[in-house]
Amino acid sequence: MAKWGQGDPRWIVEERADGTNVNNWHWTERDATSWSKRKLKEVLEGLVVEGEAGRCEIGDLKHVEGEASCNSRKGKLIFFYEWNLRLSWKGTVKESGEKHKGSVEIPNLSEENEVDDTEINVSKKKGEGDVLKDLMRTEGTTKVREALRDYLKALKTEFTLGMILPTKAPAGQELATERKPSGSTMQDSVTAQSLDMVGVKIPTVRIHMREVFNSPADELYSIFTKKELIQKFSKCPAVIEAEKGGKLQMFEGFVSGEYTELVPSQRIVLKWRCRSWPDEHYATVALNFQDLAPQSELELECKGVPVSHEESTRQCWKKQYFEEIHILLQQSKDSME
């Protein structure tokens, strides 16, 4: 029999702030089917394929059958997915101007096969225009494979945000890291404190990021405070009460919080959390807007992020906030031209 305090650490419930799924040992599962259907439409529909023969464009995702899920066991993520997909395409022959239509079928996209080995079949409706069919079979399948890789990357990053629960950090573990800014517009650094306690008592980190947007500060501020704009870039219904003490809920409830400070066009402070974090644990998010007319810079400081969620939280802000806001601003610009 083990002596007191020397038991298998996988079962020491008191080591976890919320006393659940100790050290990520137990099996947990999350259904990714509905999320995947939306993501597949997002990455596949509208793909443009151009070549000497002409121009083609992927249309609607006509048929999507299958399922996807993500499981966590012993601190590792395991993915299961199996999809049967059919897309429409249309194109114009460069020399003659003739228009043709067809379909793209992906009978078995699954974790059992690499994307490069996944079968992709291209067909065309009766008539001439085989040059477009050949274009879709070559350049088109390459574009489709790239989109499928984007879906799988998002499945393993965006969808799994928060699935690995925090564990107790080893005594004396060095948590501080510094990351030098890259050459892109995004600059980010992370400074971690060994025990920065916010909410329940767990080791946390501070995330610091900067991003430049092609919009004035007042417009960018509105994107974080107006419900209709938030729903546009998040592509989900949202609860937005942009006033002190007002509630915030996004991404189908995965992100929630409260507005604690608002200075129009200058600053927003939030209590902010992901659904999978320990109960009642919130980070403090400060968004500072600097006008660089005609652009603006957003500085984000997120304090109190659970240590094990550092990377997924950064990816959440980068992928689900910043990149989607860039797309929204570009769409708005295009519609005005």
Coordinates of C-alpha atoms in Angstrom, one line a residue:
M1 CA 0.0 0.0 0.0
A2 CA 1.3 3.4 -0.9
K3 CA 2.1 5.8 1.9
W4 CA 0.0 8.9 2.4
G5 CA 0.9 11.5 -0.3
Q6 CA 2.7 9.0 -2.5
G7 CA -0.3 7.7 -4.6
D8 CA -0.5 7.7 -8.3
P9 CA -0.8 11.4 -9.3
R10 CA -3.3 10.6 -12.0
W11 CA -5.9 10.1 -9.3
I12 CA -5.1 12.9 -6.9
V13 CA -8.3 15.0 -7.3
E14 CA -7.2 17.7 -4.9
E15 CA -4.4 18.7 -7.3
R16 CA -7.0 20.1 -9.7
A17 CA -8.8 23.3 -8.9
D18 CA -12.1 22.0 -10.1
G19 CA -11.6 18.4 -9.1
T20 CA -12.5 17.0 -12.6
N21 CA -10.7 14.9 -15.1
V22 CA -7.5 14.8 -13.1
N23 CA -4.4 15.4 -15.2
N24 CA -6.6 14.9 -18.3
W25 CA -6.5 11.1 -17.6
H26 CA -10.2 10.3 -18.3
W27 CA -11.9 9.9 -21.7
T28 CA -13.9 12.9 -22.8
E29 CA -15.6 13.3 -26.2
R30 CA -16.9 16.3 -28.2
D31 CA -19.1 16.0 -31.2
A32 CA -17.6 18.0 -34.1
T33 CA -20.3 17.1 -36.8
S34 CA -22.2 20.4 -36.9
W35 CA -19.1 22.5 -36.6
S36 CA -17.4 20.5 -39.4
K37 CA -20.3 21.0 -41.8
R38 CA -20.1 24.7 -41.4
K39 CA -16.3 24.7 -41.7
L40 CA -16.3 22.5 -44.8
K41 CA -18.7 24.9 -46.5
E42 CA -16.5 27.8 -45.5
V43 CA -13.3 26.4 -46.9
L44 CA -14.6 24.7 -50.0
E45 CA -17.4 27.0 -51.4
G46 CA -16.1 29.8 -53.7
L47 CA -12.7 28.3 -54.5
V48 CA -11.5 29.7 -57.8
V49 CA -9.4 27.7 -60.3
E50 CA -7.7 29.5 -63.2
G51 CA -5.5 28.3 -66.0
E52 CA -4.8 28.7 -69.7
A53 CA -7.9 26.7 -70.5
G54 CA -10.2 29.1 -68.6
R55 CA -11.7 29.8 -65.2
C56 CA -13.7 27.6 -62.9
E57 CA -15.3 28.2 -59.5
I58 CA -16.5 25.7 -56.8
G59 CA -20.2 26.3 -56.1
D60 CA -22.4 24.9 -53.4
L61 CA -21.6 21.9 -51.1
K62 CA -24.5 19.9 -52.5
H63 CA -24.1 16.8 -50.3
V64 CA -22.4 16.3 -47.0
E65 CA -22.8 13.1 -45.2
G66 CA -20.8 11.8 -42.3
E67 CA -19.6 12.7 -38.8
A68 CA -16.6 14.0 -36.8
S69 CA -15.6 13.9 -33.2
C70 CA -12.6 14.7 -31.0
N71 CA -11.7 12.7 -27.9
S72 CA -9.3 13.4 -25.1
R73 CA -7.5 10.6 -23.3
K74 CA -4.4 10.7 -21.1
G75 CA -3.9 14.3 -22.1
K76 CA -3.9 13.5 -25.8
L77 CA -6.4 14.5 -28.5
I78 CA -7.7 11.8 -30.8
F79 CA -9.7 12.6 -33.9
F80 CA -12.4 10.6 -35.8
Y81 CA -14.0 11.9 -39.0
E82 CA -15.6 10.3 -42.0
W83 CA -17.2 12.4 -44.8
N84 CA -18.8 11.9 -48.2
L85 CA -18.9 15.2 -50.0
R86 CA -20.2 16.4 -53.3
L87 CA -19.6 19.9 -54.7
S88 CA -20.8 21.7 -57.8
W89 CA -18.6 23.6 -60.1
K90 CA -19.0 25.9 -63.1
G91 CA -16.5 27.4 -65.6
T92 CA -15.9 29.3 -68.7
V93 CA -13.6 28.3 -71.6
K94 CA -11.1 31.1 -72.2
E95 CA -11.0 31.0 -76.0
S96 CA -14.7 30.3 -76.9
G97 CA -16.4 31.7 -73.8
E98 CA -18.5 28.5 -73.5
K99 CA -19.8 27.8 -70.1
H100 CA -19.9 24.3 -68.5
K101 CA -20.9 22.8 -65.2
G102 CA -20.0 19.7 -63.3
S103 CA -19.4 18.2 -59.9
V104 CA -16.6 17.2 -57.5
E105 CA -17.0 14.1 -55.3
I106 CA -15.0 13.2 -52.3
P107 CA -16.3 9.7 -51.3
N108 CA -14.2 9.1 -48.3
L109 CA -12.4 11.8 -46.3
S110 CA -11.4 10.1 -43.1
E111 CA -8.6 9.9 -40.6
E112 CA -7.6 6.6 -42.1
N113 CA -6.1 8.3 -45.2
E114 CA -3.8 11.3 -45.7
V115 CA -5.3 14.2 -47.6
D116 CA -2.9 13.6 -50.5
D117 CA -4.3 10.0 -50.8
T118 CA -7.9 11.0 -50.5
E119 CA -9.9 10.1 -53.7
I120 CA -11.3 13.2 -55.5
N121 CA -13.5 12.6 -58.6
V122 CA -14.3 15.3 -61.1
S123 CA -17.2 15.0 -63.6
K124 CA -18.8 17.3 -66.2
K125 CA -22.2 17.5 -67.7
K126 CA -22.7 16.3 -71.3
G127 CA -21.2 18.4 -74.1
E128 CA -17.8 19.8 -75.0
G129 CA -15.6 21.5 -72.5
D130 CA -13.2 18.7 -71.6
V131 CA -10.4 21.4 -71.2
L132 CA -12.3 22.6 -68.1
K133 CA -12.7 19.1 -66.8
D134 CA -8.9 18.6 -67.2
L135 CA -8.3 21.9 -65.4
M136 CA -10.5 20.8 -62.5
R137 CA -8.8 17.4 -62.3
T138 CA -5.4 19.0 -62.0
E139 CA -5.4 22.5 -60.5
G140 CA -8.9 22.0 -59.1
T141 CA -8.1 18.9 -57.1
T142 CA -5.0 20.7 -55.7
K143 CA -7.1 23.6 -54.5
V144 CA -9.6 21.2 -53.0
R145 CA -6.9 19.3 -51.1
E146 CA -5.6 22.6 -49.7
A147 CA -9.0 23.4 -48.5
L148 CA -9.4 20.0 -46.8
R149 CA -6.1 20.6 -45.1
D150 CA -7.4 23.9 -43.8
Y151 CA -10.5 22.1 -42.4
L152 CA -8.4 19.5 -40.6
K153 CA -6.1 22.2 -39.2
A154 CA -9.1 24.1 -37.9
L155 CA -10.5 20.9 -36.4
K156 CA -7.3 20.4 -34.5
T157 CA -6.9 24.0 -33.3
E158 CA -10.1 26.1 -33.4
F159 CA -12.6 23.3 -32.5
T160 CA -10.4 21.7 -29.8
L161 CA -9.9 25.1 -28.0
G162 CA -9.9 24.2 -24.3
M163 CA -10.3 20.5 -24.5
I164 CA -7.1 19.8 -22.6
L165 CA -7.8 20.8 -19.0
P166 CA -5.1 22.5 -16.8
T167 CA -3.0 20.3 -14.5
K168 CA -0.9 21.3 -11.6
A169 CA 2.4 22.8 -12.7
P170 CA 5.5 21.1 -11.3
A171 CA 7.1 22.9 -8.4
G172 CA 9.7 25.5 -9.5
Q173 CA 8.7 25.1 -13.2
E174 CA 9.8 28.1 -15.2
L175 CA 6.7 29.5 -16.9
A176 CA 8.1 32.8 -18.3
T177 CA 8.7 32.9 -22.1
E178 CA 9.3 35.8 -24.5
R179 CA 8.5 35.6 -28.2
K180 CA 10.1 38.1 -30.6
P181 CA 7.7 39.8 -33.1
S182 CA 7.7 38.3 -36.5
G183 CA 7.9 40.3 -39.7
S184 CA 4.1 40.3 -40.2
T185 CA 1.7 42.8 -38.9
M186 CA 0.9 40.6 -35.9
Q187 CA 3.3 40.9 -33.0
D188 CA 2.8 38.8 -30.0
S189 CA 4.6 38.1 -26.8
V190 CA 3.7 36.1 -23.7
T191 CA 4.8 36.8 -20.2
A192 CA 3.7 34.2 -17.7
Q193 CA 3.6 34.4 -13.9
S194 CA 4.1 31.2 -11.9
L195 CA 1.0 31.9 -9.8
D196 CA -1.1 34.8 -11.2
M197 CA -4.4 33.9 -9.5
V198 CA -7.7 34.9 -11.1
G199 CA -10.9 33.2 -10.1
V200 CA -10.0 29.6 -9.0
K201 CA -6.4 29.1 -7.9
I202 CA -4.6 27.8 -10.9
P203 CA -1.3 28.8 -12.6
T204 CA -2.0 31.3 -15.3
V205 CA -0.2 33.3 -18.1
R206 CA -0.5 36.7 -19.6
I207 CA -0.9 37.0 -23.4
H208 CA 0.1 40.2 -25.2
M209 CA -0.7 40.7 -28.9
R210 CA -0.8 43.5 -31.5
E211 CA -2.6 43.6 -34.8
V212 CA -2.9 46.4 -37.4
F213 CA -6.3 46.6 -39.2
N214 CA -7.3 48.6 -42.4
S215 CA -9.9 50.6 -40.6
P216 CA -10.1 53.7 -38.4
A217 CA -10.2 53.1 -34.6
D218 CA -13.9 54.0 -34.2
E219 CA -14.9 51.4 -36.8
L220 CA -12.8 48.7 -35.2
Y221 CA -14.2 49.5 -31.8
S222 CA -17.7 49.0 -33.2
I223 CA -16.8 45.5 -34.4
F224 CA -16.3 44.5 -30.8
T225 CA -19.4 46.2 -29.4
K226 CA -22.1 45.9 -32.0
K227 CA -24.0 42.7 -32.1
E228 CA -24.7 42.6 -35.9
L229 CA -21.0 43.1 -36.6
I230 CA -19.8 40.5 -34.1
Q231 CA -22.3 38.0 -35.5
K232 CA -20.9 38.7 -39.0
F233 CA -17.3 37.9 -38.2
S234 CA -18.0 35.1 -35.8
K235 CA -20.6 33.6 -38.1
C236 CA -22.7 32.6 -35.0
P237 CA -25.5 34.1 -33.0
A238 CA -24.2 36.2 -30.1
V239 CA -25.4 37.9 -26.9
I240 CA -23.8 41.4 -26.8
E241 CA -24.7 44.0 -24.1
A242 CA -21.9 46.6 -24.7
E243 CA -22.2 48.5 -21.5
K244 CA -20.5 48.3 -18.1
G245 CA -21.7 45.0 -16.5
G246 CA -23.2 43.9 -19.8
K247 CA -23.0 40.2 -20.8
L248 CA -21.1 38.8 -23.7
Q249 CA -21.5 35.3 -25.3
M250 CA -20.0 34.2 -28.6
F251 CA -19.2 31.1 -30.7
E252 CA -22.3 29.2 -29.6
G253 CA -21.5 29.9 -26.0
F254 CA -18.0 28.7 -26.1
V255 CA -16.7 32.2 -25.2
S256 CA -18.6 34.2 -22.5
G257 CA -17.9 37.1 -20.2
E258 CA -18.8 40.6 -19.2
Y259 CA -18.0 44.2 -20.3
T260 CA -16.3 45.9 -17.3
E261 CA -15.0 49.1 -19.0
L262 CA -15.8 50.9 -22.3
V263 CA -14.1 54.1 -23.6
P264 CA -15.5 54.7 -27.1
S265 CA -13.0 54.2 -29.9
Q266 CA -10.2 53.8 -27.3
R267 CA -10.5 50.9 -24.9
I268 CA -12.6 47.9 -23.9
V269 CA -12.0 45.7 -20.8
L270 CA -13.7 42.3 -20.4
K271 CA -14.0 39.4 -18.0
W272 CA -13.5 36.6 -20.6
R273 CA -13.5 32.9 -20.4
C274 CA -13.8 29.7 -22.5
R275 CA -16.5 27.2 -21.6
S276 CA -14.0 24.4 -21.0
W277 CA -11.9 26.4 -18.4
P278 CA -12.4 25.6 -14.7
D279 CA -15.8 26.8 -13.4
E280 CA -15.9 30.5 -12.6
H281 CA -12.4 31.2 -13.9
Y282 CA -12.1 34.3 -16.0
A283 CA -9.3 36.1 -17.7
T284 CA -9.1 39.9 -17.9
V285 CA -8.9 41.1 -21.5
A286 CA -8.0 44.7 -22.3
L287 CA -8.4 45.9 -25.9
N288 CA -6.7 49.3 -26.6
F289 CA -7.4 51.0 -29.9
Q290 CA -4.8 53.4 -31.5
D291 CA -5.8 55.4 -34.6
L292 CA -3.1 55.3 -37.3
A293 CA -5.3 56.8 -40.0
P294 CA -6.3 55.3 -42.2
Q295 CA -5.4 52.2 -40.2
S296 CA -5.6 51.4 -36.6
E297 CA -3.7 49.2 -34.2
L298 CA -5.3 46.9 -31.7
E299 CA -3.3 46.0 -28.6
L300 CA -4.6 43.0 -26.6
E301 CA -3.6 42.0 -23.1
C302 CA -5.2 38.9 -21.7
K303 CA -4.3 38.2 -18.1
G304 CA -5.2 35.0 -16.2
V305 CA -5.2 32.4 -19.0
P306 CA -4.8 28.9 -17.6
V307 CA -1.3 27.7 -18.4
S308 CA -2.3 24.7 -20.5
H309 CA -4.6 26.9 -22.6
E310 CA -2.0 29.5 -23.6
E311 CA -1.5 28.4 -27.2
S312 CA -5.2 27.6 -27.9
T313 CA -6.2 31.0 -26.5
R314 CA -3.7 32.8 -28.7
Q315 CA -5.0 30.8 -31.7
C316 CA -8.5 31.7 -30.7
W317 CA -7.8 35.4 -30.9
K318 CA -5.6 35.1 -34.0
K319 CA -7.9 32.8 -36.0
Q320 CA -11.4 33.4 -34.8
Y321 CA -11.1 37.1 -34.0
F322 CA -8.3 38.9 -35.9
E323 CA -8.3 36.9 -39.2
E324 CA -12.1 36.9 -39.4
I325 CA -12.2 40.7 -38.7
H326 CA -9.7 41.2 -41.6
I327 CA -12.1 39.3 -43.9
L328 CA -15.1 41.3 -42.7
L329 CA -13.3 44.6 -43.3
Q330 CA -12.2 43.5 -46.8
Q331 CA -15.7 42.4 -47.7
S332 CA -17.1 45.7 -46.5
K333 CA -14.5 47.5 -48.6
D334 CA -15.2 45.4 -51.7
S335 CA -19.0 46.0 -51.4
M336 CA -18.4 49.8 -51.5
E337 CA -16.2 49.7 -54.6

